[in-house]
Amino acid sequence: GAVVSQHPSWVICKSGTSVKIECRSLDFQATTMFWYRQFPKQSLMLMATSNEGSKATYEQGVEKDKFLINHASLTLSTLTVTSAHPEDSSFYICSAHPGGVGELFFGEGSRLTVL
Amino acid sequence: QKEVEQNSGPLSVPEGAIASLNCTYSDRGSQSFFWYRQYSGKSPELIMSIYSNGDKEDGRFTAQLNKASQYVSLLIRDSQPSDSATYLCAVRDSSASKIIFGSGTRLSIRP
C-alpha cells in the first residue's frame, strides 16, 4: 500500500507553546490530506481536510485559528497546534489516499502531551 | 448527520473460532467501505476494502456488503491472539469528499 509518514511520533511541550506536526506522502502525490484526533479509548475524529494550494476545510467545532493547517506541496501537509493547553493532549493522525475513491492510508500518528 | 455505527464491544472470541464484526451506515449513497485494524497506541491499518454487494475474501478475512440493508461486516476465520485489536468500519460518503469512521469494536481473542 501507499506510504504516509508522520513526524514527530511524540512530543511533549509546555502549555502556551506551539507544536508543528508534519505529514508526508512518500510514494504518491496527495492533493488532499486529512487530519484526525483520537482521545484514549475513543474513535477517530476528523478535524480538517487539508487541500493543496488552498485553505483547509475544518469540521464543525474545530478552531481553525488554533489548529493551523498548511498544505504547501503535493506531498506535505503540516498541522500546528498553537498556544497548546493540556486539553489538546491527544493522538493526532494524518491520512491521505492516492486519489479516486480508494482507501485512506494513515501516518504513524503523533502523540502530543501538553504539560 | 451521516453516521457509521458499530457495537463497541468488547467482543470475546476463543482462539480458532470465527469473529464476526458488524457495521451499519446511514448514507445510502455511499460507495466505498473499509475495515481498519488499530492496535492500542498505533494508527489504523487497512484490512479490507469492498465496493460492491457480496463477499470479498482475503486470507482469513472476509468482508460482506449489503447496500440495500446498509450493512457491512467483517469475518475473521481461525482467530489468533494477534487479531486482538479495535476494528474500525469506515465509509466514504456519497459526496466522496471524506471518509467517516465508526467508533470501533474492540475484539479480544482468548487462548
CSV table of N, CA and C in Angstrom, one decimal, chain A residues 54-109:
chain,number,residue,atom,x,y,z
A,54,SER,N,-4.7,25.6,-1.2
A,54,SER,CA,-5.8,26.4,-0.8
A,54,SER,C,-6.1,26.1,0.7
A,55,LYS,N,-7.1,26.8,1.2
A,55,LYS,CA,-7.4,26.8,2.6
A,55,LYS,C,-7.9,25.4,3.0
A,56,ALA,N,-7.6,25.0,4.2
A,56,ALA,CA,-8.2,23.8,4.8
A,56,ALA,C,-9.7,23.9,5.1
A,57,THR,N,-10.3,22.8,5.1
A,57,THR,CA,-11.7,22.7,5.4
A,57,THR,C,-11.8,22.1,6.8
A,58,TYR,N,-12.4,22.9,7.8
A,58,TYR,CA,-12.4,22.4,9.2
A,58,TYR,C,-13.8,21.8,9.5
A,59,GLU,N,-13.8,20.8,10.3
A,59,GLU,CA,-15.0,20.2,10.8
A,59,GLU,C,-15.6,21.1,11.8
A,60,GLN,N,-16.9,21.0,12.0
A,60,GLN,CA,-17.7,21.8,13.0
A,60,GLN,C,-17.1,21.6,14.4
A,61,GLY,N,-16.8,22.7,15.0
A,61,GLY,CA,-16.3,22.7,16.4
A,61,GLY,C,-14.8,22.7,16.5
A,62,VAL,N,-14.1,22.6,15.4
A,62,VAL,CA,-12.6,22.7,15.4
A,62,VAL,C,-12.2,24.1,15.1
A,63,GLU,N,-11.4,24.7,16.0
A,63,GLU,CA,-11.0,26.1,15.9
A,63,GLU,C,-9.8,26.2,14.9
A,64,LYS,N,-10.1,26.9,13.8
A,64,LYS,CA,-9.1,27.0,12.7
A,64,LYS,C,-8.0,27.8,13.1
A,65,ASP,N,-8.2,28.8,14.0
A,65,ASP,CA,-7.0,29.6,14.5
A,65,ASP,C,-6.1,28.9,15.5
A,66,LYS,N,-6.7,27.8,16.0
A,66,LYS,CA,-5.8,27.1,17.0
A,66,LYS,C,-5.1,25.9,16.3
A,67,PHE,N,-5.7,25.4,15.3
A,67,PHE,CA,-5.1,24.2,14.6
A,67,PHE,C,-4.9,24.7,13.2
A,68,LEU,N,-3.7,25.2,13.0
A,68,LEU,CA,-3.3,25.8,11.7
A,68,LEU,C,-2.8,24.7,10.7
A,69,ILE,N,-3.4,24.6,9.6
A,69,ILE,CA,-3.0,23.6,8.6
A,69,ILE,C,-2.5,24.3,7.3
A,70,ASN,N,-1.4,23.7,6.9
A,70,ASN,CA,-0.7,24.2,5.7
A,70,ASN,C,-0.4,23.1,4.8
A,71,HIS,N,-0.8,23.2,3.5
A,71,HIS,CA,-0.6,22.1,2.5
A,71,HIS,C,0.1,22.7,1.3
A,72,ALA,N,1.4,23.0,1.5
A,72,ALA,CA,2.1,23.8,0.5
A,72,ALA,C,2.6,23.0,-0.7
A,73,SER,N,2.6,21.7,-0.6
A,73,SER,CA,3.0,20.9,-1.7
A,73,SER,C,2.2,19.6,-1.8
A,74,LEU,N,2.4,18.9,-2.9
A,74,LEU,CA,1.6,17.7,-3.1
A,74,LEU,C,2.0,16.5,-2.2
A,75,THR,N,3.0,16.7,-1.5
A,75,THR,CA,3.5,15.6,-0.6
A,75,THR,C,3.6,16.0,0.9
A,76,LEU,N,3.2,17.2,1.2
A,76,LEU,CA,3.4,17.6,2.6
A,76,LEU,C,2.3,18.5,3.1
A,77,SER,N,1.8,18.1,4.3
A,77,SER,CA,0.8,18.9,5.0
A,77,SER,C,1.3,19.0,6.4
A,78,THR,N,1.1,20.2,7.0
A,78,THR,CA,1.5,20.4,8.4
A,78,THR,C,0.3,20.9,9.2
A,79,LEU,N,0.3,20.4,10.5
A,79,LEU,CA,-0.7,20.8,11.5
A,79,LEU,C,0.1,21.5,12.6
A,80,THR,N,-0.2,22.7,12.9
A,80,THR,CA,0.4,23.4,14.0
A,80,THR,C,-0.7,23.7,15.1
A,81,VAL,N,-0.4,23.1,16.3
A,81,VAL,CA,-1.3,23.4,17.4
A,81,VAL,C,-0.7,24.6,18.1
A,82,THR,N,-1.5,25.7,18.0
A,82,THR,CA,-1.0,27.0,18.6
A,82,THR,C,-1.4,27.1,20.0
A,83,SER,N,-0.6,27.8,20.8
A,83,SER,CA,-0.9,28.0,22.2
A,83,SER,C,-1.5,26.8,22.9
A,84,ALA,N,-0.8,25.7,22.9
A,84,ALA,CA,-1.3,24.4,23.3
A,84,ALA,C,-1.6,24.5,24.8
A,85,HIS,N,-2.7,23.7,25.1
A,85,HIS,CA,-3.1,23.6,26.5
A,85,HIS,C,-3.2,22.1,26.8
A,86,PRO,N,-3.2,21.7,28.1
A,86,PRO,CA,-3.3,20.3,28.4
A,86,PRO,C,-4.5,19.6,27.8
A,87,GLU,N,-5.6,20.2,27.5
A,87,GLU,CA,-6.7,19.6,26.9
A,87,GLU,C,-6.5,19.2,25.4
A,88,ASP,N,-5.4,19.8,24.9
A,88,ASP,CA,-5.0,19.5,23.5
A,88,ASP,C,-4.2,18.2,23.4
A,89,SER,N,-3.8,17.7,24.6
A,89,SER,CA,-3.1,16.4,24.6
A,89,SER,C,-3.9,15.3,23.9
A,90,SER,N,-3.4,14.7,22.9
A,90,SER,CA,-4.1,13.7,22.2
A,90,SER,C,-3.2,13.0,21.2
A,91,PHE,N,-3.8,12.1,20.5
A,91,PHE,CA,-3.1,11.3,19.4
A,91,PHE,C,-3.6,11.9,18.1
A,92,TYR,N,-2.7,12.6,17.4
A,92,TYR,CA,-3.0,13.2,16.1
A,92,TYR,C,-2.5,12.3,15.0
A,93,ILE,N,-3.4,12.1,14.0
A,93,ILE,CA,-3.1,11.2,12.9
A,93,ILE,C,-3.5,11.8,11.6
A,94,CYS,N,-2.6,11.7,10.6
A,94,CYS,CA,-2.9,12.3,9.3
A,94,CYS,C,-3.1,11.1,8.4
A,95,SER,N,-3.8,11.3,7.3
A,95,SER,CA,-4.0,10.3,6.3
A,95,SER,C,-4.1,10.9,4.9
A,96,ALA,N,-4.0,10.1,3.9
A,96,ALA,CA,-4.1,10.5,2.5
A,96,ALA,C,-4.4,9.3,1.7
A,97,HIS,N,-4.9,9.6,0.5
A,97,HIS,CA,-5.1,8.5,-0.4
A,97,HIS,C,-4.6,8.9,-1.8
A,98,PRO,N,-4.2,8.0,-2.6
A,98,PRO,CA,-3.5,8.3,-3.9
A,98,PRO,C,-4.5,8.9,-4.9
A,99,GLY,N,-5.8,8.9,-4.6
A,99,GLY,CA,-6.7,9.5,-5.5
A,99,GLY,C,-7.9,8.7,-5.7
A,100,GLY,N,-8.9,9.2,-6.4
A,100,GLY,CA,-10.1,8.5,-6.7
A,100,GLY,C,-10.9,8.2,-5.4
A,101,VAL,N,-11.5,7.0,-5.4
A,101,VAL,CA,-12.4,6.7,-4.2
A,101,VAL,C,-11.8,5.5,-3.4
A,102,GLY,N,-10.5,5.4,-3.5
A,102,GLY,CA,-9.8,4.3,-2.8
A,102,GLY,C,-9.6,4.6,-1.3
A,103,GLU,N,-8.9,3.7,-0.7
A,103,GLU,CA,-8.8,3.7,0.8
A,103,GLU,C,-7.8,4.8,1.2
A,104,LEU,N,-8.0,5.1,2.5
A,104,LEU,CA,-7.0,6.0,3.1
A,104,LEU,C,-5.9,5.3,3.7
A,105,PHE,N,-4.7,5.9,3.6
A,105,PHE,CA,-3.5,5.3,4.3
A,105,PHE,C,-3.1,6.3,5.4
A,106,PHE,N,-2.8,5.8,6.5
A,106,PHE,CA,-2.5,6.6,7.7
A,106,PHE,C,-1.0,6.7,8.0
A,107,GLY,N,-0.7,7.9,8.5
A,107,GLY,CA,0.7,8.1,9.1
A,107,GLY,C,0.7,7.3,10.4
A,108,GLU,N,1.9,7.3,11.0
A,108,GLU,CA,2.1,6.6,12.2
A,108,GLU,C,1.5,7.2,13.5
A,109,GLY,N,1.1,8.5,13.3
A,109,GLY,CA,0.5,9.2,14.4
A,109,GLY,C,1.5,10.0,15.2
